[in-house]
CSV table of C-alpha atoms in Angstrom, one decimal:
chain,number,residue,atom,x,y,z
A,29,MET,CA,-7.5,6.5,28.8
A,30,GLN,CA,-5.2,4.9,30.8
A,31,GLU,CA,-7.9,2.4,32.1
A,32,PHE,CA,-8.5,1.3,28.4
A,33,PHE,CA,-4.7,0.7,27.6
A,34,LYS,CA,-4.8,-1.1,30.7
A,35,ASN,CA,-7.4,-3.6,30.0
A,36,LEU,CA,-6.3,-3.9,26.1
A,37,SER,CA,-2.9,-4.9,27.8
A,38,GLU,CA,-4.6,-7.6,29.9
A,39,LYS,CA,-6.5,-9.0,27.3
A,40,THR,CA,-3.7,-9.1,25.1
A,41,ALA,CA,-2.0,-11.0,27.8
A,42,ALA,CA,-4.5,-13.3,27.9
A,43,PHE,CA,-4.9,-13.8,24.1
A,44,ALA,CA,-1.2,-14.5,23.7
A,45,THR,CA,-0.9,-18.2,24.6
A,46,THR,CA,1.5,-19.8,23.0
A,47,ARG,CA,-0.7,-21.9,20.6
A,48,ASN,CA,-2.0,-18.5,19.6
A,49,THR,CA,1.4,-17.0,19.0
A,50,LEU,CA,2.3,-20.3,16.8
A,51,ILE,CA,-0.7,-19.9,14.6
A,52,LEU,CA,-0.1,-16.1,14.0
A,53,PHE,CA,3.4,-16.7,13.3
A,54,ALA,CA,2.3,-19.0,10.8
A,55,LEU,CA,0.0,-16.7,9.2
A,56,TRP,CA,2.4,-13.7,9.2
A,57,LEU,CA,5.1,-16.1,7.2
A,58,VAL,CA,2.5,-17.0,4.5
A,59,PHE,CA,1.6,-13.1,4.0
A,60,GLN,CA,5.6,-12.5,4.1
A,61,VAL,CA,5.5,-15.0,0.8
A,62,VAL,CA,2.3,-13.4,-0.3
A,63,LEU,CA,2.8,-9.8,0.3
A,64,ALA,CA,6.8,-10.3,-1.4
A,65,LYS,CA,5.3,-12.2,-4.3
A,66,ALA,CA,2.7,-9.1,-4.9
A,67,GLY,CA,5.4,-6.7,-4.6
A,68,GLY,CA,7.5,-8.9,-6.8
A,69,ALA,CA,4.7,-8.7,-9.7
A,70,ILE,CA,4.2,-4.9,-9.3
A,71,GLN,CA,7.8,-3.8,-9.6
A,72,ALA,CA,8.0,-5.9,-12.6
A,73,GLU,CA,4.9,-4.1,-14.1
A,74,SER,CA,6.1,-0.8,-13.0
A,75,GLY,CA,9.8,-0.8,-14.0
A,76,GLY,CA,10.8,-0.9,-10.3
A,77,ALA,CA,8.8,1.1,-8.4
A,78,SER,CA,7.5,-0.6,-5.4
A,79,VAL,CA,4.8,-0.3,-3.2
A,80,LEU,CA,3.8,2.9,-1.4
A,81,ASP,CA,2.8,1.3,1.6
A,82,LEU,CA,6.7,0.6,2.4
A,83,ALA,CA,7.5,3.9,1.7
A,84,LEU,CA,8.8,6.4,4.5
A,85,ALA,CA,7.8,9.8,5.4
A,86,TYR,CA,7.1,10.9,1.1
A,87,THR,CA,5.9,14.1,-0.1
A,88,PRO,CA,2.8,13.7,-2.3
A,89,ASP,CA,4.8,14.7,-5.3
A,90,ALA,CA,7.0,12.0,-4.5
A,91,ALA,CA,4.4,9.5,-4.0
A,92,TYR,CA,3.2,10.2,-8.0
A,93,ALA,CA,6.5,10.9,-9.2
A,94,ASN,CA,8.2,7.5,-7.8
A,95,TYR,CA,5.3,5.3,-7.2
A,96,LEU,CA,1.5,6.2,-8.8
A,97,ASP,CA,2.8,8.0,-11.9
A,98,LYS,CA,5.5,4.6,-12.5
A,99,TYR,CA,2.5,2.0,-12.2
A,100,SER,CA,1.0,0.6,-15.0
A,101,GLU,CA,-2.9,-0.3,-15.3
A,102,VAL,CA,-2.0,-3.9,-14.2
A,103,ALA,CA,0.4,-2.9,-11.7
A,104,ARG,CA,-2.1,-1.1,-10.0
A,105,SER,CA,-5.0,-3.7,-10.2
A,106,ILE,CA,-2.4,-6.0,-8.6
A,107,TYR,CA,-1.4,-3.7,-6.4
A,108,LEU,CA,-5.5,-2.8,-5.4
A,109,LYS,CA,-6.1,-6.8,-4.8
A,110,THR,CA,-3.1,-6.9,-2.4
A,111,GLU,CA,-4.3,-4.0,-0.5
A,112,CYS,CA,-7.6,-5.9,0.2
A,113,LEU,CA,-5.3,-8.6,1.5
A,114,ASP,CA,-3.5,-5.4,3.5
A,115,LEU,CA,-7.2,-5.6,5.4
A,116,LEU,CA,-6.2,-8.8,7.1
A,117,TYR,CA,-2.4,-8.2,7.6
A,118,PRO,CA,-1.9,-5.5,9.9
A,119,LEU,CA,-4.3,-7.5,12.4
A,120,CYS,CA,-1.9,-10.4,12.0
A,121,TYR,CA,1.5,-8.9,12.6
A,122,GLY,CA,0.3,-6.6,15.4
A,123,LEU,CA,-1.4,-9.2,17.0
A,124,PHE,CA,1.6,-11.4,16.6
A,125,PHE,CA,4.1,-8.7,17.6
A,126,ALA,CA,1.6,-8.1,20.9
A,127,CYS,CA,2.1,-11.7,21.6
A,128,LEU,CA,6.1,-11.9,21.3
A,129,LEU,CA,5.8,-8.6,23.7
A,130,THR,CA,4.0,-9.8,26.2
A,131,ALA,CA,6.2,-13.1,26.4
A,132,ALA,CA,9.4,-10.8,26.6
A,133,TRP,CA,7.6,-8.3,29.3
A,134,ARG,CA,5.3,-11.0,31.1
A,135,GLY,CA,5.7,-10.7,34.9
A,136,THR,CA,7.1,-6.9,35.1
A,137,ASN,CA,5.7,-3.8,35.6
A,138,TYR,CA,6.4,-3.3,31.6
A,139,LEU,CA,3.4,-5.4,29.8
A,140,TYR,CA,1.8,-2.5,28.7
A,141,LEU,CA,4.4,-2.2,26.1
A,142,ASN,CA,2.4,-5.1,24.5
A,143,VAL,CA,-0.3,-2.4,22.9
A,144,VAL,CA,2.8,-0.6,20.8
A,145,PRO,CA,1.7,-3.0,18.0
A,146,LEU,CA,-1.8,-2.7,18.2
A,147,ILE,CA,-1.7,1.4,17.8
A,148,ALA,CA,0.4,0.5,14.7
A,149,ILE,CA,-2.5,-1.5,13.3
A,150,VAL,CA,-4.7,1.8,13.5
A,151,PHE,CA,-2.1,3.4,12.2
A,152,ASP,CA,-1.5,1.0,8.9
A,153,TYR,CA,-5.4,1.0,8.2
A,154,LEU,CA,-5.6,4.6,8.1
A,155,GLU,CA,-2.8,4.7,5.7
A,156,ASN,CA,-4.5,2.1,3.7
A,157,ILE,CA,-7.4,4.2,3.1
A,158,GLY,CA,-5.1,7.1,1.6
A,159,VAL,CA,-3.3,4.3,-0.4
A,160,PHE,CA,-6.9,2.9,-1.7
A,161,ALA,CA,-8.1,6.3,-2.3
A,162,LEU,CA,-4.6,7.5,-4.4
A,163,LEU,CA,-4.7,3.9,-6.1
A,164,LEU,CA,-8.5,4.4,-7.2
A,165,SER,CA,-8.8,8.0,-8.4
A,166,TYR,CA,-5.6,7.7,-10.1
A,167,PRO,CA,-5.0,9.7,-12.4
A,168,THR,CA,-6.3,12.4,-10.4
A,169,HIS,CA,-3.9,13.9,-8.1
A,170,LEU,CA,-4.9,14.1,-4.3
A,171,PRO,CA,-2.1,15.7,-2.7
A,172,PHE,CA,-4.0,15.7,0.8
A,173,MET,CA,-4.5,12.0,0.5
A,174,ALA,CA,-0.9,11.3,-0.3
A,175,ALA,CA,0.3,13.5,2.6
A,176,TRP,CA,-2.8,11.3,4.6
A,177,ALA,CA,-1.1,8.4,3.7
A,178,SER,CA,2.3,9.4,4.5
A,179,GLY,CA,1.8,10.7,7.5
A,180,PHE,CA,-0.2,7.3,8.7
A,181,GLY,CA,2.9,5.3,7.4
A,182,THR,CA,5.3,7.1,9.0
A,183,ILE,CA,3.5,6.4,12.3
A,184,LYS,CA,3.0,3.1,11.5
A,185,TRP,CA,6.8,2.2,10.9
A,186,ALA,CA,8.1,4.5,14.0
A,187,LEU,CA,5.8,2.3,15.9
A,188,ALA,CA,6.9,-0.6,14.5
A,189,ALA,CA,10.8,0.0,15.2
A,190,ALA,CA,9.4,1.1,18.4
A,191,SER,CA,7.4,-2.7,19.0
A,192,LEU,CA,11.1,-4.5,17.9
A,193,LEU,CA,13.2,-2.2,20.1
A,194,CYS,CA,11.0,-3.2,22.6
A,195,LEU,CA,11.5,-7.0,21.9
A,196,VAL,CA,15.0,-6.9,21.9
A,197,VAL,CA,15.3,-5.1,25.0
A,198,GLY,CA,12.7,-7.8,26.6
A,199,PHE,CA,14.1,-10.8,25.4
A,200,GLY,CA,17.5,-9.5,25.9
A,201,LYS,CA,16.8,-8.7,29.7
A,202,LYS,CA,15.5,-12.2,30.0
A,203,ILE,CA,18.5,-13.8,28.4
A,204,ILE,CA,20.6,-11.4,30.8
A,205,ARG,CA,18.7,-12.7,34.1
A,206,ARG,CA,19.1,-16.3,32.7
A,207,PHE,CA,22.9,-16.1,32.9
């Protein structure tokens, strides 16, 4: 397993060129705009309920009471279309942050930290499977799937936070070394 992550880190470092990082940054910005607009439409159609993908550590009951039961038919339709976009977004943000982490830690013994956002991609996709199932099965309640989505979503958010912390520390160390 260690060899797998070492190879993944090295391949990520090779991929993390300035050009690729800038392309991913541009795509990430486009996704931010499109997903924010879709999230706003979902909120407008559901009396203010946001998207389940943004929630952290919710119970199955809360998933239905605070989100799914509040979504209108139109909101669910918008959300399902948005989830289709969310098939590409994790790959985009994961690779973008992996490139940034490569830049932050290149030339150190901590370059392997560039795989953290790649692991987050896996958990984001697992969460998306749960959200898709919940949206498609509504009004039938699937408590196990809601717990699945919540658990994997929470791990995704923890890995995203770890990635950001690693970025701050990595670039912070580079800045301190320069001065």
